[in-house]
Amino acid sequence: MAITHNLGFPRIGAKRELKFALESYWKGESTLDTLRAVGAELRARHWQDQAGLDLVPVGDFAFYDQMLDMSFTLGHLPERVRGVTGDVLDTYFRVARGRSAPAAEAQAGCTCGVAAGEMTKWFDTNYHYIVPEFTAATEFELDASRLLEQLAEAQSQGVNAKPVIIGPVTYLALGKSKDGSDRLALLDRLLPVYAELLNRLAAHGVQWVQIDEPILVTELDEAWRHAFEIAYHELKTAPVKLLLATYFGELQDQGYLAAHLPVAGLHIDAVRGRDDLAPLLNLLPSTKILSLGVIDGRNIWKTDLNAVLDWLEPIQDQLGERLWIAPSCSLLHVPVDLDSEQTLDPEIRSWLAFARQKLDELRVLARALNQGRETVRAELDANRAAIDSRRQSPRVNNPEVKASLTRIDARWGQRQSPYAERAAKQAGLLNLPEFPTTTIGSFPQTGEIRQARRQFKAGAIDEATYVGIMRGEIARCVREQEALGLDVLVHGEAERNDMVEYFGEQLAGFTFSQFGWVQSYGSRCVKPPILFGDVRRPKAMTVDWITYAQSLTEKPMKGMLTGPVTILNWSFVRDDQPRSVSCRQLALAMREEVLDLERAGVRVIQIDEAALREGLPLRRSQWKGYLDWAVECFRITANGVTDETQIHTHMCYSEFNDIIASIAEMDADVITIETSRSDMELLDAFDDFSYPNAIGPGVYDIHTPNIPSEAHMVELMRKAAERIPSQRLWVNPDCGLKTRQWNEVIPALTNMVAAAKTLRTGL
Ligand code: GLN
Ligand code: ZN
């Protein structure tokens, strides 16, 4: 009998109930009891959704983040909240979100302001966790209350509970040392707490515990591999069975290590790590369970159940009772329920599976394995029909798009002349001062803008009215920028809901769900576009807005686009062709837009690649492959223009050390990046590499309402000029201004323009 289980379920709720409950509590509009009740209700509902599986995860629910939950379980709170009184959930939110000291108390010397915990991406997902902070003095102390409460809750509901925890090695590996001390030195102190936790769970009737060690799919050095040996030898006496769960990639040469750790079972990602299986079947001791994650927990497509069975049946013959099946990873990374969708095209919908539907697939697979395919013939036939329909659909396959990919020529990615020659021509035409000023694209998205967009989508106002309102916003934006004295203007992006969705909505090959939300961090969710077919641009997407904006000013107006790599990385993408192919299709579509803008007389075009870095594969050995096609796609998009057209790109970060050569290869005339919080030290990567083109290091941190002073920005630019020749420096904010208010933006940009003027009088 193949056993079925799940690694984790999305906790945000099919209608984002958790998000709304959290935000209402944070605003003081509801009580902690209400919030707790919503949590319990969601857990109960989600356990129901998983009914019929042999083992159901418990402890995967979190009010904010699973890593932060683990930190609390391990009694490992940042120094800054220790001794804080009040409800533990409030302390928890304080670590997650920070809390600024009320002005009066701050003056009185009160230290109740608390910095938010640092967040970072969970492996290569778009989920962000709160980074544990370590020092040499870090101590741990078990607080099993959260897990035990949820366990009791599950048991009282008849759930066959399998508690889920993050393993000790991954926990240490994902944390950060605050004092430069070695995190691994803490392992000795950490393990007894894990042992005690496992004992407590056993005492409450738990048989299996899922212990997540996804760090095993990344490259580990000898010390970290050794940590695995130490950790699991120490935990092997615990009176529970451990299922060591890895996911998001291949174990590769760490397969041997994983197979031989003294645990009762191993879970692998059989979607991304299928090649691990053959060696593992030989390596795995005959006493161990092997759990295969055969349903893609990272994407929204139906599983080809017949194909999976063809693959699984021989494995089942070999493993017998030792075979478990599951989704590849926690379903946290997919939306909850396809049944919520009312407006999806029925054909496309028939190709999709969200979390609940993925568990249905799992149940079908288990019945086919355990009772024979005939017992689920109808389900398997329906699945085959859906898979075939997707494979053959003319909406997916566009021969013209496929043909145009074969015509791509190396010269398409090549500018006419080297940077220095282009820069000279552009300078003559654009006539910009030294230290030119610009912004990253968006201006405040006011309530009126959002309301107009909602009304237009709902059909409450007609297109002419909507365009009129947007043009009004553009005009305001241009007026303000002229008054500020900025050098290269933008139209402000009022018409854009989101920098990816806006283009996805206009490109053939994309569709959108109504409730396809995925947690990004805390209460924040994203609704990624669904890229299902060959990409084509039916018509120009931005030219009318930009030419209108240009008509209002003598100053150069920047055309504003999102780059192909970012569109790809922020969407659910096709699994029937390599990402690189989808990206090239996007590149061709966006290239047409660039050329249309140029033809319309737009002299400066910015192509945002905010998500280029986050597409990096988990293993460094695979970085080059990704960067090669990602850079090629940017070049195809951008570099078809004449020397006179100035190409900008923007990236919302500044860690370029590892990828600086690729950034240089993109060959944008100007790159604007986020640097204000790093005191310009992160420009060292550009300096060391002798980066040849122009750079706009952000001097205004747009993530806070604080107004940066002129002196501060001058100071930052002086530091920048120690690293980059001043003729190649631009002055701009860190990122777009859409989340700010006009009354913050105006004084900040006034100071920024003043800073540029000061710089022009001499450094
Ligand atoms: N042009 C976009 C904006 O200004 C860029 C946003 C981003 O980089 N995330 O909003
Ligand atoms: Zn940005």
mmCIF file of N, CA, C and O and ligand atoms in Angstrom, residues 440 610 650-653 674 734-736, ligand 2:
data_model
loop_
_atom_site.group_PDB
_atom_site.id
_atom_site.type_symbol
_atom_site.label_atom_id
_atom_site.label_comp_id
_atom_site.label_asym_id
_atom_site.label_seq_id
_atom_site.Cartn_x
_atom_site.Cartn_y
_atom_site.Cartn_z
ATOM 1 N N ILE A 440 12.526 56.435 -10.912
ATOM 2 C CA ILE A 440 12.533 55.044 -11.394
ATOM 3 C C ILE A 440 11.271 54.708 -12.177
ATOM 4 O O ILE A 440 11.199 53.683 -12.846
ATOM 5 N N ALA A 610 13.748 43.993 -12.288
ATOM 6 C CA ALA A 610 13.752 43.904 -10.825
ATOM 7 C C ALA A 610 13.981 42.474 -10.342
ATOM 8 O O ALA A 610 14.499 42.254 -9.254
ATOM 9 N N HIS A 650 16.683 48.946 -14.514
ATOM 10 C CA HIS A 650 16.607 49.177 -13.071
ATOM 11 C C HIS A 650 16.517 47.847 -12.349
ATOM 12 O O HIS A 650 15.822 46.938 -12.790
ATOM 13 N N MET A 651 17.254 47.737 -11.248
ATOM 14 C CA MET A 651 17.189 46.541 -10.409
ATOM 15 C C MET A 651 17.086 46.957 -8.957
ATOM 16 O O MET A 651 17.839 47.817 -8.499
ATOM 17 N N CYS A 652 16.162 46.332 -8.229
ATOM 18 C CA CYS A 652 15.865 46.763 -6.862
ATOM 19 C C CYS A 652 16.778 46.137 -5.835
ATOM 20 O O CYS A 652 16.297 45.607 -4.837
ATOM 21 N N TYR A 653 18.014 46.116 -6.051
ATOM 22 C CA TYR A 653 18.922 45.556 -5.059
ATOM 23 C C TYR A 653 20.303 45.991 -5.463
ATOM 24 O O TYR A 653 20.468 46.654 -6.489
ATOM 25 N N GLU A 674 19.495 49.937 -6.143
ATOM 26 C CA GLU A 674 19.162 50.326 -4.774
ATOM 27 C C GLU A 674 20.440 50.325 -3.934
ATOM 28 O O GLU A 674 21.080 49.290 -3.794
ATOM 29 N N ASP A 734 15.943 55.017 -4.939
ATOM 30 C CA ASP A 734 16.218 53.582 -4.957
ATOM 31 C C ASP A 734 15.279 52.778 -5.846
ATOM 32 O O ASP A 734 15.645 51.729 -6.352
ATOM 33 N N CYS A 735 14.033 53.216 -5.913
ATOM 34 C CA CYS A 735 13.018 52.423 -6.619
ATOM 35 C C CYS A 735 11.842 53.347 -6.936
ATOM 36 O O CYS A 735 11.924 54.560 -6.703
ATOM 37 N N GLY A 736 10.775 52.775 -7.468
ATOM 38 C CA GLY A 736 9.586 53.555 -7.827
ATOM 39 C C GLY A 736 8.912 54.161 -6.596
ATOM 40 O O GLY A 736 9.109 53.706 -5.478
HETATM 41 ZN ZN ZN B 2 12.960 48.796 -7.910
#
